[in-house]
XYZ file of C-alpha atoms in Angstrom:
651
model
C 0.207 -0.051 -0.147
C 1.122 3.469 0.008
C 0.707 4.890 2.598
C 2.836 5.474 5.497
C 2.125 7.403 9.017
C 5.777 9.466 10.001
C 6.155 9.477 13.798
C 8.028 12.807 15.290
C 10.861 12.053 17.573
C 9.402 10.743 20.293
C 7.985 8.179 18.879
C 4.510 9.748 18.192
C 1.849 10.835 15.521
C 2.139 13.364 12.844
C -1.213 13.966 12.227
C -0.528 15.522 8.965
C 2.714 12.558 7.704
C -0.348 10.003 7.437
C -0.342 10.994 3.019
C -1.514 7.468 0.690
C -0.469 9.329 -2.444
C -2.609 7.183 -4.956
C -4.392 9.952 -7.005
C -7.659 8.248 -7.171
C -10.002 9.217 -5.484
C -9.335 13.482 -5.903
C -8.487 15.506 -9.201
C -5.093 17.665 -9.625
C -6.325 20.507 -6.710
C -7.024 18.347 -4.673
C -10.994 19.134 -4.253
C -12.920 15.314 -4.923
C -14.803 14.657 -7.430
C -17.646 12.426 -6.147
C -20.334 12.432 -7.022
C -23.374 13.891 -5.505
C -25.966 11.225 -5.114
C -23.199 8.592 -3.605
C -22.241 11.569 -1.602
C -25.167 11.167 0.223
C -25.151 7.066 0.093
C -22.151 6.557 1.857
C -22.456 9.198 4.293
C -25.932 7.880 4.906
C -24.251 3.954 4.684
C -21.434 5.411 7.356
C -24.013 6.392 9.449
C -25.868 3.640 8.810
C -22.717 2.015 10.383
C -22.160 3.011 13.698
C -25.304 3.690 15.131
C -25.195 -0.220 13.356
C -22.246 -1.002 16.384
C -23.686 1.241 18.873
C -27.125 -0.833 18.822
C -25.172 -4.331 18.904
C -22.455 -3.424 22.099
C -25.415 -1.278 23.856
C -27.999 -4.951 23.176
C -24.885 -7.411 24.423
C -23.145 -5.382 26.979
C -23.182 -6.791 30.987
C -21.548 -3.583 32.439
C -24.634 -1.170 33.400
C -21.665 1.740 32.341
C -22.088 -0.028 28.456
C -25.309 -1.371 28.250
C -27.231 1.120 30.316
C -25.371 4.579 30.489
C -24.681 4.079 27.578
C -21.553 5.222 28.012
C -19.153 4.218 25.270
C -18.498 4.979 21.591
C -18.335 4.314 18.111
C -15.663 5.550 14.820
C -15.408 5.595 11.637
C -11.839 6.656 10.644
C -10.250 6.094 6.875
C -7.191 4.228 5.754
C -5.815 8.401 6.332
C -6.801 7.509 9.841
C -9.009 11.062 9.727
C -12.931 10.504 11.219
C -15.552 10.014 8.818
C -18.614 10.396 11.420
C -20.037 13.339 13.366
C -23.184 12.067 16.144
C -20.027 12.029 17.998
C -16.484 11.398 19.197
C -13.982 8.977 19.636
C -10.781 8.086 19.999
C -8.120 7.863 17.677
C -6.854 5.205 15.527
C -2.504 6.969 15.099
C -1.664 4.493 17.918
C -2.440 1.368 16.208
C -0.831 2.266 13.405
C 2.313 3.672 14.668
C 3.255 0.579 16.403
C 0.623 -1.795 14.190
C 2.366 -0.914 10.151
C -1.140 -1.399 7.900
C 1.041 -3.819 5.847
C 0.883 -5.831 8.356
C -2.842 -6.519 9.052
C -5.541 -9.365 8.569
C -9.396 -9.738 8.123
C -10.481 -10.683 11.422
C -7.904 -8.306 13.969
C -8.627 -6.858 16.669
C -6.422 -4.124 18.206
C -6.611 -2.647 22.543
C -5.686 -0.229 24.085
C -6.118 2.220 27.272
C -2.158 2.889 27.733
C -3.300 7.102 27.770
C 0.206 8.154 27.316
C 0.489 5.624 24.110
C -3.319 6.741 22.839
C -1.954 9.687 21.127
C -4.599 11.470 23.471
C -7.045 9.436 22.298
C -7.969 7.699 25.617
C -8.004 10.407 28.683
C -8.461 7.772 31.701
C -7.687 3.726 31.679
C -11.255 2.875 31.920
C -11.760 3.915 28.771
C -10.785 0.493 27.014
C -11.066 1.266 22.837
C -10.760 -1.307 20.390
C -10.065 -1.132 16.434
C -10.689 -3.652 13.331
C -9.924 -2.871 10.404
C -11.703 -2.693 7.224
C -10.349 -5.176 3.716
C -11.429 -4.147 0.482
C -9.137 -7.084 -1.792
C -6.942 -8.104 0.319
C -6.064 -4.221 1.531
C -6.692 -1.819 4.141
C -9.425 0.856 3.413
C -11.115 2.156 7.031
C -11.539 0.933 10.467
C -14.162 0.856 12.916
C -13.427 2.069 16.522
C -15.838 1.057 19.564
C -14.113 3.251 23.444
C -16.458 3.190 26.496
C -15.806 3.426 29.904
C -15.297 0.749 31.409
C -16.869 -0.599 35.182
C -13.543 -1.967 36.628
C -10.045 -2.095 35.516
C -7.675 -2.414 38.653
C -6.477 -0.670 40.667
C -6.444 1.273 44.034
C -10.427 1.261 44.102
C -13.607 -0.347 42.734
C -14.142 1.627 40.109
C -10.436 2.252 39.239
C -11.134 5.999 39.130
C -8.765 6.519 42.539
C -9.690 10.040 43.710
C -7.072 10.446 45.421
C -3.579 8.953 43.682
C -0.608 11.291 43.207
C 0.495 8.156 40.434
C -1.716 6.640 37.070
C -0.136 2.862 38.245
C -2.182 3.558 40.645
C -5.028 3.300 38.825
C -5.318 0.789 36.739
C -3.507 -1.217 35.017
C -2.175 -0.282 31.369
C -2.642 -1.956 28.484
C -0.736 -0.306 25.614
C -1.588 -1.221 22.083
C -1.782 -4.535 21.201
C -3.540 -6.983 19.100
C -6.275 -8.428 21.245
C -7.994 -10.910 18.192
C -5.548 -12.139 15.545
C -7.380 -13.007 11.902
C -10.733 -13.835 14.177
C -9.065 -15.764 17.444
C -8.871 -14.684 20.266
C -5.600 -13.896 22.666
C -6.843 -16.455 25.599
C -3.916 -14.637 27.327
C -4.497 -11.269 27.463
C -7.766 -12.120 27.744
C -7.117 -13.988 30.581
C -4.571 -10.811 31.887
C -6.967 -8.140 32.062
C -9.565 -9.472 33.816
C -7.387 -10.657 36.590
C -7.263 -8.228 37.391
C -11.035 -6.710 37.381
C -12.963 -6.471 40.273
C -15.748 -7.267 37.858
C -14.571 -9.743 35.539
C -17.197 -11.580 34.217
C -18.889 -7.696 33.281
C -15.849 -6.767 31.769
C -14.606 -10.289 29.814
C -18.824 -9.675 28.319
C -18.076 -6.026 27.214
C -14.565 -6.969 25.434
C -16.705 -9.363 23.690
C -19.549 -7.295 22.818
C -17.149 -4.181 21.574
C -14.821 -6.426 19.057
C -18.024 -8.818 17.469
C -19.485 -5.150 17.055
C -16.445 -3.792 15.474
C -15.602 -6.751 13.406
C -19.972 -6.785 12.213
C -18.934 -3.568 11.277
C -15.732 -3.898 9.455
C -18.197 -6.456 7.406
C -21.262 -4.242 6.835
C -18.104 -1.514 4.638
C -16.004 -4.089 2.820
C -19.661 -4.254 1.223
C -19.479 -0.435 0.553
C -16.704 -0.518 -0.875
C -18.007 -4.194 -2.559
C -20.670 -2.068 -4.033
C -18.639 0.821 -5.511
C -15.859 0.654 -6.033
C -11.882 2.167 -3.598
C -11.655 4.837 -5.900
C -15.388 5.805 -5.555
C -16.273 5.696 -1.681
C -12.573 7.418 -1.519
C -13.506 10.401 -2.652
C -16.929 10.451 -1.290
C -14.910 10.769 2.029
C -12.873 13.073 0.327
C -16.282 15.255 0.121
C -17.956 14.705 3.164
C -14.024 16.518 4.972
C -14.163 18.939 3.117
C -18.031 19.718 3.172
C -17.980 19.932 6.711
C -14.938 21.851 6.644
C -16.377 24.869 4.185
C -19.596 24.129 5.556
C -17.934 25.050 9.633
C -15.464 28.086 7.862
C -18.538 29.689 5.905
C -21.520 29.544 8.344
C -19.948 29.605 12.055
C -16.449 31.052 11.769
C -17.273 33.606 9.563
C -19.654 34.871 12.835
C -16.179 35.210 14.642
C -15.449 38.693 14.462
C -10.835 39.182 13.946
C -9.735 39.429 16.566
C -7.935 37.668 20.093
C -9.501 37.210 22.835
C -8.696 34.843 25.602
C -11.028 33.641 28.769
C -9.794 31.192 31.487
C -12.154 28.644 33.905
C -11.262 26.690 36.921
C -11.519 23.761 38.000
C -11.306 23.378 41.849
C -9.762 20.948 43.400
C -7.640 17.346 42.643
C -8.185 15.152 45.788
C -4.240 15.678 46.562
C -3.870 19.579 47.440
C -6.455 21.941 49.255
C -9.358 23.046 46.811
C -7.768 25.946 44.967
C -8.327 27.254 41.187
C -6.127 25.483 38.478
C -6.755 27.347 35.539
C -6.985 26.605 31.727
C -7.022 29.138 28.968
C -7.581 29.711 25.962
C -6.279 32.624 24.025
C -8.158 32.350 20.504
C -6.349 33.921 17.596
C -9.650 34.558 15.095
C -7.926 35.529 11.165
C -9.794 34.754 8.620
C -7.826 35.301 6.286
C -5.208 32.856 7.260
C -5.575 29.029 4.742
C -6.359 25.931 6.012
C -5.046 23.129 5.865
C -7.322 21.132 3.785
C -8.046 17.978 4.946
C -7.864 16.644 1.662
C -5.007 16.771 0.910
C -2.016 14.251 -1.299
C 2.196 14.809 -0.906
C 2.921 17.577 -3.420
C 0.006 19.957 -2.306
C 0.371 23.400 -2.849
C -0.747 23.914 0.804
C 1.160 21.410 1.731
C 3.302 21.665 5.670
C 0.822 24.605 6.064
C 0.956 25.928 9.643
C -1.339 28.834 9.758
C -5.348 28.459 10.688
C -8.356 30.762 10.569
C -8.906 30.018 14.870
C -5.899 29.394 16.459
C -5.954 28.269 20.850
C -3.831 29.157 22.417
C -3.309 27.272 26.390
C -0.503 28.935 27.423
C -1.338 30.413 30.813
C -2.846 26.929 31.779
C -1.708 25.647 35.267
C 0.827 23.658 37.135
C 0.309 19.443 36.388
C -1.639 18.827 39.695
C -0.530 16.389 42.217
C -3.797 14.204 41.301
C -6.102 12.273 38.833
C -7.820 15.345 37.470
C -4.826 16.028 34.049
C -5.366 15.240 30.763
C -2.990 14.649 28.176
C -4.145 15.793 25.501
C -1.043 17.960 23.994
C -0.559 14.356 21.923
C -0.536 13.958 17.884
C -0.498 17.729 16.795
C -3.958 18.591 19.910
C -6.250 16.960 17.087
C -8.256 14.632 19.461
C -9.319 18.062 20.889
C -10.053 20.427 17.970
C -12.407 16.955 17.712
C -13.552 17.387 21.190
C -13.876 21.299 21.171
C -15.143 21.439 17.678
C -18.947 21.529 18.761
C -19.099 24.478 20.558
C -17.934 26.269 16.911
C -21.980 25.128 16.504
C -23.474 27.122 18.423
C -22.937 29.827 16.390
C -25.183 28.792 13.963
C -28.292 30.886 11.966
C -30.847 28.371 14.291
C -31.657 24.896 16.325
C -32.322 23.436 13.710
C -29.166 23.866 11.424
C -27.017 23.484 14.471
C -28.285 20.434 15.230
C -27.445 19.429 11.535
C -23.515 20.067 11.537
C -21.758 17.375 12.056
C -18.127 17.046 13.692
C -15.565 14.901 12.181
C -12.079 15.602 10.962
C -13.014 18.922 8.684
C -12.990 21.389 11.322
C -9.054 19.563 12.229
C -7.833 22.143 9.080
C -9.286 25.058 10.654
C -7.973 24.434 14.020
C -3.405 25.670 14.818
C -3.320 24.342 18.836
C -0.439 25.666 20.423
C 0.473 23.437 23.832
C 2.659 25.530 26.353
C 5.261 23.704 27.905
C 5.868 20.113 29.688
C 4.223 20.114 33.269
C 0.519 21.691 32.703
C -3.395 20.109 33.591
C -3.028 19.720 29.512
C 0.809 19.332 29.148
C 1.366 16.572 32.151
C 4.377 14.568 32.611
C 3.971 10.287 32.488
C 2.789 8.916 35.577
C 0.844 11.796 36.367
C -2.691 11.174 37.136
C -5.261 11.443 34.876
C -8.369 9.500 35.938
C -9.982 12.497 36.829
C -9.314 14.968 33.833
C -13.056 15.473 33.104
C -12.701 18.212 35.562
C -10.198 19.511 33.087
C -11.152 18.289 28.892
C -15.541 19.084 29.825
C -14.270 22.159 30.972
C -11.934 22.884 28.302
C -15.316 23.176 25.907
C -16.919 25.869 28.094
C -13.438 27.893 28.480
C -13.812 27.507 24.701
C -17.840 28.886 25.027
C -16.127 31.876 27.154
C -13.832 33.025 24.850
C -16.203 32.954 22.249
C -18.835 34.852 24.250
C -16.580 37.977 24.563
C -15.875 37.352 20.238
C -19.584 38.101 19.833
C -20.669 39.606 22.437
C -22.317 37.094 24.695
C -23.868 35.424 21.581
C -23.110 32.035 23.470
C -24.689 29.791 26.184
C -23.946 30.457 29.842
C -21.916 27.244 31.340
C -23.260 23.696 30.981
C -23.298 20.817 33.729
C -19.718 18.671 33.625
C -18.985 15.129 34.152
C -19.588 13.015 37.767
C -19.683 10.002 38.861
C -21.515 9.129 42.241
C -22.096 5.932 43.402
C -22.043 3.121 46.193
C -20.054 -0.924 46.882
C -19.594 -2.871 49.519
C -21.169 -6.876 49.416
C -25.109 -7.679 48.789
C -26.821 -10.401 50.980
C -25.523 -13.275 48.848
C -22.690 -12.022 49.922
C -20.994 -10.981 46.891
C -18.941 -7.456 45.380
C -20.395 -4.894 44.428
C -20.082 -1.569 42.360
C -23.439 0.882 41.076
C -22.165 3.686 39.365
C -23.619 6.692 37.974
C -22.737 9.414 35.789
C -25.832 11.815 36.868
C -25.936 14.358 34.238
C -27.161 18.140 35.465
C -28.552 21.718 33.756
C -27.211 23.405 30.453
C -27.058 26.822 30.087
C -29.733 28.882 28.842
C -29.095 30.643 25.768
C -29.781 32.594 24.485
C -33.217 32.298 21.633
C -34.265 30.092 25.366
C -33.926 28.410 28.673
C -30.737 25.841 29.234
C -31.786 21.821 29.133
C -32.653 20.084 32.488
C -30.945 17.373 33.697
C -28.847 16.704 30.407
C -25.689 13.934 29.863
C -22.978 16.052 28.521
C -21.561 12.563 27.356
C -23.528 12.057 23.762
C -26.858 9.519 23.809
C -25.538 8.662 27.776
C -27.981 8.760 31.025
C -29.119 7.995 34.214
C -29.333 4.331 35.727
C -33.091 2.885 35.224
C -34.265 3.291 39.059
C -36.750 0.600 38.115
C -33.392 -0.993 37.153
C -31.375 -0.804 40.123
C -33.804 -1.356 42.576
C -33.231 -4.596 41.376
C -29.454 -5.171 40.858
C -27.950 -3.273 43.802
C -29.209 -2.283 47.624
C -30.832 0.443 47.758
C -34.321 2.174 47.060
C -34.267 5.448 44.633
C -37.648 7.528 46.728
C -36.791 10.478 44.827
C -35.525 11.564 41.287
C -36.905 14.775 40.405
C -35.659 18.160 39.387
C -33.482 20.448 41.902
C -35.845 23.098 42.131
C -34.029 26.667 42.029
C -30.992 25.344 41.059
C -30.572 26.717 37.042
C -28.407 30.157 37.094
C -31.364 33.214 36.830
C -31.335 34.745 33.612
C -33.112 36.212 31.174
C -33.599 32.942 29.549
C -33.066 30.510 32.620
C -30.392 27.829 33.030
C -31.335 24.082 33.371
C -32.429 22.508 36.003
C -30.262 20.412 37.774
C -31.384 15.901 40.054
C -32.567 15.312 42.583
C -32.238 12.262 43.859
C -32.332 10.272 47.371
C -30.882 6.771 47.992
C -32.252 4.849 51.023
C -29.008 2.189 51.718
C -30.107 -0.963 52.528
C -27.039 -2.735 53.539
C -23.817 -1.495 54.731
C -21.828 0.114 52.698
C -18.957 2.836 51.069
C -20.133 5.665 48.493
C -18.614 7.555 45.759
C -17.659 10.100 44.797
C -15.497 11.735 41.167
C -17.998 15.342 41.231
C -16.360 18.920 39.951
C -18.103 21.887 40.719
C -18.860 21.195 44.129
C -17.787 24.739 45.342
C -17.985 26.349 41.566
C -21.271 26.719 40.004
C -21.378 26.802 35.842
C -21.306 30.424 35.134
C -23.796 33.297 33.591
C -23.270 35.554 30.641
C -24.674 38.475 29.487
C -26.067 39.825 32.827
C -27.509 35.796 33.399
C -26.099 35.160 37.451
C -24.836 31.268 37.588
C -26.099 28.088 38.387
C -26.738 26.185 41.939
C -23.536 23.554 43.029
C -22.888 19.764 43.254
C -24.165 18.956 46.692
C -24.647 15.685 48.237
C -25.712 14.738 51.731
C -24.958 11.264 53.774
C -27.045 11.592 56.790
C -26.659 15.151 57.143
C -23.128 15.401 56.619
C -22.573 17.320 53.796
C -19.938 15.453 51.664
C -16.291 16.373 48.773
C -16.268 16.217 45.454
C -14.157 14.236 44.979
C -14.302 10.513 48.048
C -13.311 6.391 47.534
C -14.957 5.069 50.407
C -17.351 6.802 52.587
C -18.743 4.458 54.518
C -22.682 4.059 54.972
C -25.224 2.736 57.383
C -27.787 0.448 56.625
C -31.007 2.808 56.259
C -28.987 6.029 55.338
C -30.370 8.245 52.458
C -28.037 9.524 50.113
C -28.910 12.938 48.919
C -27.784 13.810 45.702
C -28.536 17.209 44.034
C -26.289 18.515 41.152
C -25.624 21.185 38.919
C -27.316 23.507 37.411
C -26.696 25.786 33.816
C -25.868 29.174 34.277
C -28.208 32.189 33.615
C -27.703 33.991 30.557
C -29.384 37.922 29.827
C -30.637 39.248 33.125
C -33.402 37.741 35.626
C -35.061 41.045 35.736
C -34.983 40.914 31.959
C -37.557 37.646 32.463
C -41.001 37.643 31.382
C -43.111 37.668 34.792
C -45.266 35.007 33.211
C -41.806 32.727 32.386
C -41.336 32.852 36.255
C -44.923 31.758 37.325
C -45.137 29.355 35.361
C -41.501 27.670 36.481
C -42.979 27.976 40.064
C -47.052 26.204 38.546
C -43.996 23.780 37.743
C -41.692 23.649 40.915
C -38.760 24.732 38.039
C -38.419 27.825 40.997
C -39.712 27.900 44.161
C -41.838 31.656 45.859
C -38.427 32.406 47.368
C -36.819 31.922 43.908
C -38.859 34.527 42.576
C -38.579 36.891 44.887
C -35.327 37.545 45.942
C -34.141 35.557 41.827
C -35.614 37.171 39.737
C -38.221 40.112 41.390
C -41.387 38.567 40.624
C -44.087 39.042 43.493
C -46.829 36.221 43.648
C -50.075 36.498 44.603
C -50.862 32.779 44.919
C -50.850 32.154 41.120
C -51.476 35.509 39.921
C -48.457 38.020 39.102
C -48.854 41.334 41.083
C -47.294 43.838 39.037
C -46.792 46.433 40.364
C -45.184 45.097 42.978
C -42.591 43.486 41.224
C -42.183 46.980 38.571
C -40.739 48.421 41.995
C -39.093 45.539 43.262
C -37.212 45.114 40.010
C -36.229 48.336 40.148
C -34.880 47.877 43.592
C -32.294 45.129 43.183
C -31.382 45.986 39.801
C -27.813 46.780 39.426
C -26.407 50.515 38.079
C -24.340 47.270 35.754
C -24.830 43.988 34.630
C -21.383 42.053 35.133
C -20.817 40.060 31.694
C -19.911 36.366 33.609
C -20.875 35.706 36.987
C -18.676 33.280 38.502
C -20.899 32.782 41.391
C -20.058 33.050 45.621
C -17.493 29.175 45.293
C -15.101 31.815 43.225
C -15.274 34.377 46.286
C -14.677 31.620 48.595
C -11.277 30.062 46.367
C -10.448 33.262 44.461
C -9.409 35.658 47.918
C -12.491 37.087 48.285
C -12.332 38.396 44.306
C -16.150 38.675 42.701
C -13.817 39.038 38.965
C -10.923 37.390 37.556
C -9.279 39.707 34.841
C -10.058 38.445 32.227
C -13.506 38.462 32.548
C -13.760 41.991 31.085
C -14.130 42.914 27.571
């Protein structure tokens, strides 16, 4: 095959050195010449195969985290390692082809890895296990099908493999560099035995891996049929067209709405599990240059823009805090930051003309040429040095979504949502009535931020398609009762458009157990924007005692109740500009209390009736002379020495 991968001096992949010099799939200008009808067929087939793979995994996996919470993703990549599907994020193929040249691959091979520091930035923590299957046509590799997801337990010092006080990756579980897990359809039983032996949930892990490998092999057969039906040259032309369409659409419809200039903003993780809570900064300086030509994703060697180092958007992470002692680090500075580019790009969709148009826009490899990333020197939260722990890296990587949104809010005068919920893991572990160990871990969502045209969404899950564990399933499987599952009243940030609400969940334990939590936003809040106020932070109480966000094994007695309230999204616009009728409706629906209506929105209610004169007078007294563009909530003052805003908040 005329395909090769160049490595830098540290043996990591240069994503722009992956080339295929066979020119059959592009014309002389390096631009796709695919038939538009066939492009639609291929694009639909890719989406269908991706969905079929995910459905197969969900139906055959064994762990609640995969089967019920749906904390996994599938992705399809071409032979040049470009992500073709855009419904969700996925890991990378780069570490596989780095260690296993494509010419050595055979039909039925399945590759596996979860090593954070050898994943080229595609894996964030060890419980994320990734399988990759090559697709063959006429004896040559033409694409890859991949799945990766968060599994129950891969070893380490605590159940669930996410020790909140870890100081080293060695405490977090079993590290597996890229290996061949199946060889021409035959599983490597030795490797599988080693992995399941290290897991506290061996049957669950074995079942999940079997489901993922089998589903990806099925997806590879489906894609091979596509190549057989239309031929490699035609299908690869369509791949180029799909990716180039994304590049052009994002540049024309979204990037054009950002004024040229340089904009800086930062946000923070609040604790790392080792040091006392403090502000761990993640900073972005965004440079917008509409004259800069993007690096065309479908270029080949010899194209005029080969080696182009400019891009319309430059994201500079300089100013990000040093790496933490605890596990909140994220190794993002590999493979030119290609994973982070695709991770952050969905935020740009908020610039679309309508919500309907935003939902239509996929994020595939086409966004990569539009973004250049500049990383600070090794030793920061985003450039940690092995063996820094990473299991709670969600505190950083999810915060970056909000940092980019904040930068764009400054650039566009507020035409971005307020801050969204962030992921958290809560759960219990112990021994059931049959004497068997169990682990219940749940990814509970929270509220998204208010938008310039609408309220935020309630109890959304930032991981696409993921969900809470059904109450009926949980009570049938584990020794507790769910006594309440509701919206957390007043949790959404007040605003002209209110932030979405978080969950209010009460769990009564039937047996002694241990509570665990990997959660951020327990001090800091989801920020409000353009005069909107911050939402309420994450909070857990057990037998009346408030918990910290990072807990490994707090004892819970039979009969104790665990009360969980997840974060509310930030508000957008001044709450004193919210329609009083909308506030009254929120009170009627239990989303805002009567006290909240009065204190947060200045709305005076007399039963179901709005006191319009009293409301006007109260709002006149409550309205500040000037609204802060960003509101970070009271937790920021606690960690910043009393400051109510950061220097970067100034417009």
